[in-house]
């Protein structure tokens, strides 16, 4: 499996996170809790890109989901070893393939499982999941096992196309929303077309939708430049589509 040059590009966003760090199942986890009344048996799992829940962008997005009534759990399934945010700085390079050797499914999935099992013991019965880049792979895996009840992926990485799309169609009962874009070697336009062919025209009974953000690049939904009006609108559009999906499906 490989990554692309855009997997470590982006802009750090400005803002003050409102959530709290908690240990869930022994795993360091950023938790964003709604200030309004919300269902106590339901959470959204926010599965981050390679920068982990330590990246302020992820924390601010989780807070936004909480403002819309979803308790949002951002587990550090990278085991305290995300790619540092300064790797996004202009002129910086980072050997993501070397990093990935210690962040495979064998390293990360057991950590994620600990969080899910602990949440179940706390009374959580319904899980949604939103995954960005690296995290999109895990949304698919959780959907394959029907652990989650609603799925959102934004410019997902590490998928095998069309095999993972076909497996999702045949094994999962979780409705699927894909936020896609123009320039994305991890989920290129051909992958979008294949997803539409497999899931579209009401062929996937649980539900399917794909949003397309013209002119945007892999990473836009979490690391886009908020000083760029087009990127800002797309990032907000991907978020809004996810919220509406969870409201309708979760």
Coordinates of N, CA and C in Angstrom, one line a residue:
X1 N 0.8 -1.2 0.0 CA 0.0 0.0 0.0 C 0.9 1.2 0.0
X2 N 0.4 2.3 -0.7 CA 1.3 3.5 -0.8 C 0.4 4.7 -0.5
X3 N 1.1 5.8 -0.3 CA 0.5 7.1 0.0 C 0.8 8.0 -1.2
X4 N 0.3 9.3 -1.1 CA 0.6 10.2 -2.1 C 1.3 11.5 -1.5
X5 N 1.8 12.3 -2.4 CA 2.5 13.5 -1.9 C 1.5 14.5 -1.1
X6 N 0.2 14.4 -1.4 CA -0.7 15.2 -0.7 C -1.1 14.7 0.7
X7 N -0.7 13.5 1.0 CA -1.1 12.9 2.3 C -0.4 13.7 3.5
X8 N 0.7 14.4 3.2 CA 1.3 15.2 4.3 C 1.3 16.7 4.0
X9 N 0.5 17.1 3.1 CA 0.3 18.5 2.8 C -0.9 19.1 3.4
X10 N -0.9 20.4 3.6 CA -2.1 21.0 4.2 C -1.7 22.2 5.0
X11 N -2.7 22.7 5.7 CA -2.6 24.0 6.5 C -3.2 23.7 7.9
X12 N -2.5 24.1 8.9 CA -3.0 24.0 10.3 C -4.0 25.1 10.5
X13 N -5.2 24.7 11.0 CA -6.3 25.6 11.2 C -6.2 26.4 12.5
X14 N -6.8 27.5 12.6 CA -6.8 28.3 13.8 C -8.1 28.1 14.6
X15 N -8.0 28.1 15.9 CA -9.2 27.9 16.8 C -8.8 27.3 18.1
X16 N -9.7 27.4 19.0 CA -9.4 26.8 20.4 C -10.3 25.6 20.6
X17 N -9.8 24.4 20.6 CA -10.6 23.2 20.9 C -11.3 23.3 22.2
X18 N -12.5 22.7 22.1 CA -13.4 22.7 23.3 C -13.5 21.4 24.0
X19 N -13.1 20.3 23.3 CA -13.2 19.0 23.9 C -12.2 18.7 25.0
X20 N -12.2 17.4 25.4 CA -11.3 17.0 26.5 C -10.6 15.7 26.1
X21 N -9.4 15.5 26.6 CA -8.7 14.3 26.4 C -9.1 13.3 27.6
X22 N -9.4 12.1 27.2 CA -9.8 11.1 28.2 C -9.1 9.8 27.8
X23 N -9.0 8.9 28.8 CA -8.5 7.6 28.5 C -9.8 6.7 28.4
X24 N -9.9 6.1 27.2 CA -11.0 5.2 26.9 C -10.4 3.8 26.6
X25 N -10.7 2.8 27.4 CA -10.0 1.5 27.2 C -8.5 1.6 27.3
X26 N -8.0 2.6 28.0 CA -6.6 2.8 28.2 C -6.0 3.5 27.0
X27 N -6.8 4.0 26.1 CA -6.3 4.7 24.9 C -6.6 6.2 25.0
X28 N -5.6 7.0 24.8 CA -5.7 8.5 24.8 C -6.7 8.9 23.7
X29 N -7.7 9.6 24.1 CA -8.8 9.9 23.1 C -9.3 11.3 23.3
X30 N -9.5 12.1 22.2 CA -10.1 13.4 22.2 C -11.6 13.2 22.2
X31 N -12.3 13.8 23.1 CA -13.8 13.6 23.2 C -14.4 15.0 23.1
X32 N -15.3 15.1 22.1 CA -16.1 16.3 22.0 C -17.6 16.0 22.3
X33 N -18.1 16.6 23.4 CA -19.4 16.3 23.9 C -20.4 17.5 23.6
X34 N -21.5 17.2 23.1 CA -22.5 18.3 22.8 C -22.9 19.0 24.1
X35 N -23.1 20.3 23.9 CA -23.6 21.1 25.0 C -25.1 21.0 25.1
X36 N -25.7 20.5 24.0 CA -27.2 20.3 24.0 C -27.5 18.9 24.3
X37 N -28.8 18.6 24.5 CA -29.2 17.2 24.8 C -28.8 16.4 23.6
X38 N -28.4 15.1 23.8 CA -28.0 14.2 22.7 C -28.2 12.8 23.2
X39 N -28.3 11.9 22.2 CA -28.6 10.5 22.6 C -27.3 9.9 23.3
X40 N -27.5 9.3 24.4 CA -26.4 8.9 25.2 C -25.9 7.5 24.8
X41 N -26.6 6.8 23.9 CA -26.2 5.5 23.4 C -25.6 5.5 22.1
X42 N -25.2 6.7 21.6 CA -24.8 6.8 20.2 C -23.5 7.7 20.2
X43 N -22.5 7.4 19.3 CA -21.3 8.2 19.1 C -20.9 8.2 17.7
X44 N -20.2 9.2 17.3 CA -19.5 9.2 16.0 C -18.0 9.0 16.3
X45 N -17.4 8.0 15.7 CA -16.0 7.7 15.7 C -15.4 8.6 14.6
X46 N -14.4 9.4 15.0 CA -13.7 10.3 14.1 C -12.3 9.7 13.9
X47 N -12.1 9.1 12.7 CA -10.9 8.4 12.4 C -10.0 9.3 11.6
X48 N -8.9 9.7 12.2 CA -8.1 10.8 11.6 C -7.2 10.3 10.5
X49 N -6.6 11.3 9.9 CA -5.5 11.1 8.9 C -4.2 10.8 9.7
X50 N -3.1 10.9 9.0 CA -1.8 10.5 9.6 C -1.3 11.4 10.7
X51 N -2.0 12.6 10.8 CA -1.6 13.6 11.8 C -2.2 13.4 13.1
X52 N -3.2 12.4 13.2 CA -3.8 12.0 14.5 C -4.7 13.0 15.1
X53 N -5.2 12.6 16.3 CA -6.1 13.6 17.0 C -5.3 14.7 17.6
X54 N -4.0 14.7 17.6 CA -3.2 15.8 18.1 C -3.3 17.0 17.2
X55 N -3.6 16.8 15.9 CA -3.7 18.0 15.0 C -5.0 18.8 15.4
X56 N -4.8 20.1 15.6 CA -5.9 20.9 16.0 C -7.0 20.9 15.0
X57 N -6.7 20.7 13.7 CA -7.8 20.6 12.7 C -8.8 19.5 13.0
X58 N -8.3 18.4 13.4 CA -9.2 17.3 13.8 C -10.0 17.6 15.0
X59 N -9.4 18.2 16.0 CA -10.1 18.6 17.2 C -11.2 19.5 16.9
X60 N -10.9 20.5 16.1 CA -11.9 21.5 15.8 C -13.1 20.9 15.0
X61 N -12.8 20.0 14.1 CA -13.9 19.3 13.4 C -14.7 18.5 14.3
X62 N -14.1 17.8 15.2 CA -14.8 17.0 16.2 C -15.7 17.9 17.0
X63 N -15.2 19.0 17.4 CA -16.1 20.0 18.2 C -17.3 20.4 17.3
X64 N -17.1 20.6 16.0 CA -18.2 21.0 15.1 C -19.2 19.9 15.1
X65 N -18.8 18.6 15.0 CA -19.8 17.5 15.1 C -20.6 17.6 16.4
X66 N -19.9 17.8 17.5 CA -20.5 17.9 18.8 C -21.6 19.0 18.8
X67 N -21.2 20.1 18.2 CA -22.2 21.3 18.1 C -23.5 20.9 17.4
X68 N -23.4 19.9 16.5 CA -24.5 19.4 15.8 C -25.2 18.2 16.5
X69 N -24.8 18.0 17.7 CA -25.6 17.0 18.5 C -25.0 15.6 18.5
X70 N -23.8 15.4 18.1 CA -23.1 14.1 18.0 C -21.9 14.0 19.0
X71 N -22.0 13.2 20.0 CA -20.8 13.0 20.8 C -19.8 12.3 19.9
X72 N -18.6 12.9 19.9 CA -17.6 12.5 18.9 C -16.3 12.1 19.6
X73 N -15.9 10.9 19.2 CA -14.8 10.2 19.8 C -13.6 10.1 18.8
X74 N -12.5 10.7 19.2 CA -11.3 10.7 18.3 C -10.2 9.9 18.9
X75 N -10.1 8.6 18.7 CA -9.1 7.8 19.4 C -7.7 8.0 18.8
X76 N -6.7 7.9 19.6 CA -5.3 8.0 19.1 C -4.9 6.6 18.7
X77 N -5.5 6.1 17.6 CA -5.1 4.8 17.2 C -3.7 4.7 16.5
X78 N -3.1 5.9 16.4 CA -1.7 5.9 16.0 C -0.7 5.8 17.2
X79 N -1.3 5.5 18.3 CA -0.4 5.1 19.5 C 0.6 6.2 19.9
X80 N 0.1 7.4 19.9 CA 1.0 8.5 20.3 C 2.1 8.9 19.3
X81 N 2.0 8.3 18.1 CA 3.1 8.6 17.2 C 2.6 9.0 15.8
X82 N 1.8 10.2 15.8 CA 1.3 10.7 14.5 C 2.5 11.4 13.8
X83 N 2.3 11.7 12.5 CA 3.2 12.5 11.8 C 3.0 13.9 12.4
X84 N 4.1 14.6 12.7 CA 4.0 15.9 13.4 C 3.4 17.0 12.4
X85 N 2.6 17.9 13.0 CA 2.0 18.9 12.2 C 2.9 19.7 11.4
X86 N 4.2 19.9 11.9 CA 5.1 20.8 11.1 C 5.6 20.1 9.9
X87 N 5.3 18.8 9.6 CA 5.6 18.2 8.4 C 4.8 18.8 7.2
X88 N 3.8 19.6 7.5 CA 3.0 20.3 6.5 C 3.6 21.6 6.1
X89 N 4.6 22.0 6.8 CA 5.2 23.3 6.5 C 5.9 23.3 5.1
X90 N 5.8 24.5 4.4 CA 6.3 24.6 3.1 C 7.8 24.2 3.1
X91 N 8.2 23.4 2.1 CA 9.6 23.0 2.0 C 10.0 21.7 2.8
X92 N 9.1 21.3 3.8 CA 9.4 20.2 4.6 C 9.1 18.9 3.8
X93 N 9.9 17.9 4.1 CA 9.6 16.5 3.6 C 9.5 15.5 4.7
X94 N 8.7 14.5 4.5 CA 8.6 13.5 5.6 C 8.5 12.1 4.9
X95 N 9.2 11.2 5.4 CA 9.2 9.8 4.8 C 8.0 9.0 5.4
X96 N 6.9 9.2 4.7 CA 5.6 8.6 5.2 C 5.7 7.0 5.1
X97 N 6.4 6.5 4.1 CA 6.5 5.1 4.0 C 7.2 4.5 5.1
X98 N 8.3 5.1 5.6 CA 9.0 4.7 6.7 C 8.2 4.7 8.0
X99 N 7.4 5.8 8.1 CA 6.5 5.9 9.3 C 5.4 4.8 9.3
X100 N 4.9 4.5 8.1 CA 3.8 3.5 8.0 C 4.2 2.1 8.5
X101 N 5.5 1.8 8.4 CA 5.9 0.5 8.9 C 5.5 0.2 10.3
X102 N 5.4 1.2 11.1 CA 5.0 1.0 12.5 C 3.5 1.5 12.8
X103 N 2.8 1.6 11.7 CA 1.4 2.1 11.8 C 0.5 1.3 10.9
X104 N 0.8 0.0 10.7 CA -0.1 -0.9 9.9 C -1.3 -1.3 10.7
X105 N -2.2 -2.0 10.1 CA -3.4 -2.5 10.8 C -3.0 -3.3 12.0
X106 N -1.9 -4.1 12.0 CA -1.5 -4.8 13.1 C -1.1 -3.9 14.3
X107 N -0.7 -2.7 14.1 CA -0.3 -1.8 15.1 C -1.5 -1.0 15.6
X108 N -2.4 -0.6 14.7 CA -3.4 0.4 15.0 C -4.8 -0.2 15.3
X109 N -5.2 -1.3 14.6 CA -6.6 -1.8 14.8 C -6.8 -2.3 16.2
X110 N -5.8 -3.0 16.9 CA -6.1 -3.4 18.3 C -6.4 -2.2 19.2
X111 N -5.7 -1.1 18.9 CA -5.9 0.1 19.7 C -7.4 0.6 19.5
X112 N -7.8 0.7 18.3 CA -9.1 1.1 18.0 C -10.2 0.2 18.6
X113 N -9.9 -1.1 18.5 CA -10.8 -2.1 19.1 C -11.0 -1.9 20.6
X114 N -9.9 -1.5 21.3 CA -10.0 -1.3 22.7 C -11.0 -0.1 23.0
X115 N -10.9 0.9 22.2 CA -11.8 2.0 22.4 C -13.3 1.6 22.2
X116 N -13.5 0.9 21.1 CA -14.9 0.5 20.7 C -15.5 -0.4 21.8
X117 N -14.7 -1.4 22.3 CA -15.1 -2.3 23.3 C -15.4 -1.5 24.6
X118 N -14.6 -0.6 25.0 CA -14.8 0.2 26.2 C -16.1 1.0 26.1
X119 N -16.3 1.6 24.9 CA -17.5 2.4 24.7 C -18.8 1.5 24.8
X120 N -18.7 0.3 24.3 CA -19.8 -0.6 24.4 C -20.1 -0.9 25.9
X121 N -19.1 -1.1 26.7 CA -19.3 -1.3 28.1 C -19.9 -0.1 28.8
X122 N -19.7 1.1 28.2 CA -20.3 2.3 28.8 C -21.7 2.5 28.4
X123 N -22.2 1.6 27.5 CA -23.6 1.7 27.1 C -23.8 2.2 25.7
X124 N -22.7 2.4 24.9 CA -22.9 2.8 23.5 C -23.3 1.6 22.7
X125 N -24.4 1.8 22.0 CA -25.0 0.7 21.1 C -24.9 1.0 19.6
X126 N -24.8 2.3 19.3 CA -24.8 2.7 17.9 C -23.6 3.6 17.6
X127 N -22.9 3.2 16.6 CA -21.7 3.9 16.1 C -21.8 4.4 14.7
X128 N -21.5 5.6 14.5 CA -21.2 6.1 13.2 C -19.7 6.3 13.1
X129 N -19.2 6.5 11.8 CA -17.8 6.7 11.7 C -17.5 7.6 10.5
X130 N -16.6 8.6 10.7 CA -16.2 9.4 9.7 C -14.7 9.3 9.6
X131 N -14.1 9.0 8.4 CA -12.7 8.8 8.3 C -12.1 9.7 7.2
X132 N -11.0 10.3 7.5 CA -10.3 11.2 6.6 C -9.0 10.6 6.1
X133 N -8.8 10.5 4.8 CA -7.5 9.9 4.3 C -7.2 8.6 4.9
X134 N -6.2 8.4 5.7 CA -5.8 7.2 6.4 C -7.0 6.6 7.1
X135 N -7.8 7.4 7.7 CA -8.9 6.9 8.5 C -10.0 6.3 7.7
X136 N -10.1 6.6 6.4 CA -11.1 6.1 5.5 C -11.0 4.6 5.4
X137 N -9.7 4.1 5.4 CA -9.5 2.6 5.4 C -10.2 1.9 6.5
X138 N -10.2 2.5 7.7 CA -10.7 1.9 8.9 C -12.3 2.0 8.9
X139 N -12.8 3.0 8.3 CA -14.3 3.1 8.2 C -14.8 1.9 7.3
X140 N -14.1 1.7 6.2 CA -14.4 0.5 5.4 C -14.3 -0.8 6.2
X141 N -13.3 -0.9 7.0 CA -13.1 -2.2 7.7 C -14.1 -2.4 8.8
X142 N -14.5 -1.3 9.5 CA -15.6 -1.4 10.5 C -16.9 -1.7 9.8
X143 N -17.1 -1.1 8.6 CA -18.3 -1.4 7.9 C -18.4 -2.8 7.4
X144 N -17.3 -3.4 7.0 CA -17.3 -4.8 6.6 C -17.8 -5.7 7.7
X145 N -17.4 -5.3 8.9 CA -17.8 -6.1 10.1 C -19.1 -5.7 10.7
X146 N -19.7 -4.7 10.1 CA -21.0 -4.1 10.5 C -21.0 -3.7 12.0
X147 N -19.9 -3.1 12.4 CA -19.7 -2.5 13.7 C -20.4 -1.1 13.7
X148 N -20.4 -0.5 12.6 CA -20.9 0.9 12.5 C -22.2 0.9 11.7
X149 N -23.0 1.9 12.0 CA -24.4 2.0 11.4 C -24.5 3.1 10.3
X150 N -23.5 3.9 10.2 CA -23.4 4.9 9.1 C -22.0 5.3 8.9
X151 N -21.6 5.4 7.6 CA -20.2 5.6 7.2 C -20.0 6.8 6.4
X152 N -19.0 7.6 6.7 CA -18.6 8.7 5.9 C -17.1 8.6 5.6
X153 N -16.7 8.7 4.4 CA -15.2 8.8 4.1 C -15.0 10.0 3.2
X154 N -13.9 10.7 3.5 CA -13.5 11.9 2.8 C -12.1 11.6 2.2
X155 N -12.0 11.7 0.9 CA -10.7 11.4 0.2 C -10.0 10.2 0.9
X156 N -10.6 9.0 0.9 CA -10.0 7.9 1.6 C -8.7 7.4 1.0
X157 N -7.8 6.9 1.8 CA -6.5 6.3 1.4 C -6.5 4.8 1.6
X158 N -5.6 4.1 1.0 CA -5.2 2.7 1.2 C -6.3 1.7 0.9
X159 N -7.3 2.2 0.1 CA -8.3 1.2 -0.4 C -7.8 0.5 -1.6
X160 N -8.3 -0.7 -1.8 CA -8.1 -1.5 -3.0 C -9.3 -1.3 -3.9
X161 N -9.1 -0.7 -5.0 CA -10.3 -0.4 -5.9 C -10.2 -1.3 -7.2
X162 N -11.2 -2.0 -7.5 CA -12.6 -1.9 -7.0 C -12.9 -3.0 -5.8
X163 N -11.9 -3.8 -5.4 CA -12.1 -4.9 -4.5 C -12.8 -4.4 -3.2
X164 N -12.4 -3.3 -2.6 CA -13.0 -2.9 -1.4 C -14.4 -2.4 -1.6
X165 N -14.6 -1.7 -2.7 CA -16.0 -1.3 -3.0 C -16.9 -2.5 -3.2
X166 N -16.5 -3.5 -3.9 CA -17.3 -4.6 -4.1 C -17.5 -5.4 -2.8
X167 N -16.5 -5.5 -1.9 CA -16.7 -6.1 -0.6 C -17.7 -5.4 0.3
X168 N -17.6 -4.0 0.2 CA -18.5 -3.2 1.0 C -19.9 -3.5 0.5
X169 N -20.1 -3.5 -0.8 CA -21.5 -3.7 -1.3 C -22.0 -5.1 -0.9
X170 N -21.2 -6.1 -0.8 CA -21.7 -7.4 -0.6 C -21.8 -7.8 0.9
X171 N -21.0 -7.1 1.8 CA -21.0 -7.5 3.2 C -21.6 -6.4 4.2
X172 N -21.6 -5.2 3.8 CA -22.0 -4.1 4.8 C -23.4 -3.7 4.7
X173 N -23.9 -3.4 5.9 CA -25.3 -2.8 5.9 C -25.3 -1.3 6.3
X174 N -24.1 -0.8 6.3 CA -23.9 0.6 6.7 C -24.0 1.6 5.5
X175 N -25.0 2.5 5.5 CA -25.1 3.5 4.4 C -23.8 4.3 4.3
X176 N -23.4 4.5 3.0 CA -22.1 5.1 2.7 C -22.1 6.4 2.0
X177 N -21.4 7.4 2.6 CA -21.3 8.7 1.9 C -19.8 8.9 1.6
X178 N -19.5 9.2 0.4 CA -18.1 9.5 0.0 C -18.0 11.0 -0.4
X179 N -17.0 11.7 0.2 CA -16.7 13.0 -0.2 C -15.4 12.9 -1.1
X180 N -15.6 13.2 -2.4 CA -14.5 13.0 -3.3 C -14.1 14.3 -3.9
X181 N -13.0 14.3 -4.6 CA -12.5 15.6 -5.2 C -11.8 15.3 -6.5
X182 N -11.3 16.3 -7.2 CA -10.7 16.2 -8.5 C -9.3 15.6 -8.5
X183 N -8.4 16.0 -7.7 CA -7.1 15.6 -7.7 C -6.8 14.7 -6.5
X184 N -6.8 13.4 -6.7 CA -6.6 12.5 -5.6 C -6.2 11.1 -6.1
X185 N -4.9 10.9 -6.0 CA -4.4 9.6 -6.5 C -4.8 8.4 -5.6
X186 N -5.2 8.7 -4.4 CA -5.6 7.7 -3.5 C -7.0 7.2 -3.8
X187 N -7.9 8.2 -4.2 CA -9.2 7.8 -4.6 C -9.5 8.7 -5.9
X188 N -9.0 8.3 -7.0 CA -9.1 9.1 -8.2 C -10.5 9.1 -8.8
X189 N -10.6 9.9 -9.9 CA -11.9 10.0 -10.5 C -12.4 8.6 -11.0
X190 N -11.5 7.8 -11.4 CA -11.9 6.4 -11.8 C -12.5 5.6 -10.7
X191 N -12.0 5.8 -9.5 CA -12.6 5.1 -8.3 C -14.0 5.7 -8.0
X192 N -14.1 7.0 -8.2 CA -15.5 7.6 -8.0 C -16.5 7.0 -8.9
X193 N -16.1 6.8 -10.2 CA -16.9 6.3 -11.2 C -17.3 4.8 -10.9
X194 N -16.3 4.1 -10.4 CA -16.6 2.7 -10.0 C -17.5 2.6 -8.8
X195 N -17.3 3.5 -7.9 CA -18.2 3.5 -6.7 C -19.7 3.8 -7.1
X196 N -19.8 4.8 -8.0 CA -21.2 5.1 -8.5 C -21.8 3.9 -9.3
X197 N -21.0 3.2 -10.0 CA -21.5 2.1 -10.8 C -21.9 0.9 -9.9
X198 N -21.2 0.7 -8.8 CA -21.5 -0.4 -7.8 C -22.6 0.0 -6.9
X199 N -22.6 1.2 -6.4 CA -23.6 1.5 -5.3 C -24.8 2.4 -5.9
X200 N -24.6 3.1 -6.9 CA -25.5 4.1 -7.4 C -26.8 3.5 -7.9
X201 N -27.7 4.5 -8.2 CA -29.0 4.2 -8.8 C -29.8 3.2 -7.8
X202 N -29.7 3.5 -6.5 CA -30.4 2.7 -5.5 C -30.0 1.2 -5.5
X203 N -28.9 0.9 -6.0 CA -28.5 -0.6 -6.0 C -28.1 -1.0 -4.6
X204 N -27.6 -0.1 -3.8 CA -27.1 -0.4 -2.4 C -28.3 0.0 -1.4
X205 N -29.0 -1.0 -0.9 CA -30.2 -0.8 -0.2 C -30.0 0.1 1.1
X206 N -28.9 -0.1 1.8 CA -28.8 0.8 3.0 C -28.7 2.3 2.7
X207 N -28.1 2.6 1.5 CA -28.0 4.0 1.1 C -26.6 4.4 0.7
X208 N -26.6 5.2 -0.4 CA -25.3 5.6 -0.9 C -25.4 7.0 -1.5
X209 N -24.3 7.8 -1.2 CA -24.3 9.1 -1.8 C -22.8 9.5 -2.0
X210 N -22.5 10.2 -3.1 CA -21.1 10.7 -3.3 C -21.2 12.2 -3.6
X211 N -20.5 12.9 -2.8 CA -20.3 14.4 -3.1 C -19.0 14.6 -3.8
X212 N -19.0 15.5 -4.8 CA -17.8 15.8 -5.6 C -17.5 17.2 -5.5
X213 N -16.2 17.5 -5.1 CA -15.8 18.9 -4.9 C -14.8 19.2 -6.0
X214 N -15.3 19.9 -7.0 CA -14.5 20.3 -8.2 C -13.3 21.1 -7.9
X215 N -12.1 20.7 -8.4 CA -10.9 21.5 -8.3 C -10.2 21.3 -7.0
X216 N -10.7 20.5 -6.1 CA -10.0 20.3 -4.8 C -9.0 19.1 -4.9
X217 N -8.2 19.1 -3.9 CA -7.1 18.1 -3.8 C -7.3 17.2 -2.5
X218 N -6.8 16.0 -2.6 CA -6.7 15.1 -1.5 C -6.3 15.8 -0.2
X219 N -7.1 15.6 0.8 CA -6.9 16.3 2.1 C -7.7 17.5 2.4
X220 N -8.5 17.9 1.4 CA -9.2 19.2 1.5 C -10.2 19.3 2.7
X221 N -10.8 18.2 3.0 CA -11.9 18.2 4.0 C -11.4 18.4 5.5
X222 N -10.0 18.2 5.7 CA -9.5 18.4 7.0 C -8.3 19.3 7.1
X223 N -7.6 19.4 5.9 CA -6.3 20.2 5.9 C -6.3 21.3 4.9
X224 N -7.5 21.7 4.3 CA -7.6 22.7 3.3 C -7.2 24.1 3.9
X225 N -6.8 25.0 3.0 CA -6.4 26.3 3.4 C -7.6 27.2 3.5
X226 N -7.9 27.6 4.8 CA -9.1 28.4 5.1 C -9.0 29.8 4.5
X227 N -7.8 30.2 4.1 CA -7.7 31.5 3.5 C -8.1 31.5 2.0
X228 N -8.3 30.4 1.5 CA -8.7 30.2 0.1 C -10.2 30.0 0.1
X229 N -11.0 30.9 -0.4 CA -12.4 30.8 -0.4 C -13.0 29.5 -1.0
X230 N -12.4 29.0 -2.0 CA -12.8 27.7 -2.7 C -12.6 26.6 -1.7
X231 N -11.4 26.5 -1.2 CA -11.0 25.4 -0.3 C -11.9 25.5 1.0
X232 N -12.1 26.7 1.5 CA -13.0 26.8 2.7 C -14.4 26.3 2.5
X233 N -14.9 26.7 1.3 CA -16.3 26.3 1.0 C -16.4 24.8 0.8
X234 N -15.4 24.2 0.3 CA -15.4 22.7 0.1 C -15.2 22.0 1.4
X235 N -14.3 22.5 2.3 CA -14.2 21.9 3.6 C -15.5 21.9 4.3
X236 N -16.1 23.1 4.3 CA -17.4 23.2 5.0 C -18.5 22.4 4.3
X237 N -18.4 22.2 3.0 CA -19.4 21.4 2.3 C -19.3 19.9 2.7
X238 N -18.1 19.5 2.8 CA -17.8 18.1 3.2 C -18.3 17.8 4.6
X239 N -18.1 18.8 5.5 CA -18.6 18.6 6.8 C -20.1 18.6 6.9
X240 N -20.7 19.6 6.2 CA -22.2 19.6 6.1 C -22.8 18.4 5.6
X241 N -22.2 17.8 4.6 CA -22.7 16.6 4.0 C -22.6 15.4 5.0
X242 N -21.6 15.4 5.8 CA -21.4 14.3 6.8 C -22.4 14.5 7.9
X243 N -22.7 15.7 8.4 CA -23.7 16.0 9.4 C -25.0 15.5 8.9
X244 N -25.4 15.9 7.7 CA -26.7 15.5 7.2 C -26.9 14.0 7.0
X245 N -25.8 13.4 6.6 CA -25.8 11.9 6.5 C -26.0 11.2 7.8
X246 N -25.3 11.7 8.9 CA -25.5 11.1 10.2 C -26.9 11.4 10.7
X247 N -27.4 12.6 10.5 CA -28.7 13.0 10.9 C -29.8 12.0 10.3
X248 N -29.5 11.7 9.0 CA -30.5 10.9 8.3 C -30.4 9.4 8.6
X249 N -29.1 8.9 8.8 CA -28.9 7.5 8.8 C -28.5 6.9 10.1
X250 N -28.0 7.7 11.1 CA -27.5 7.2 12.3 C -28.6 7.1 13.4

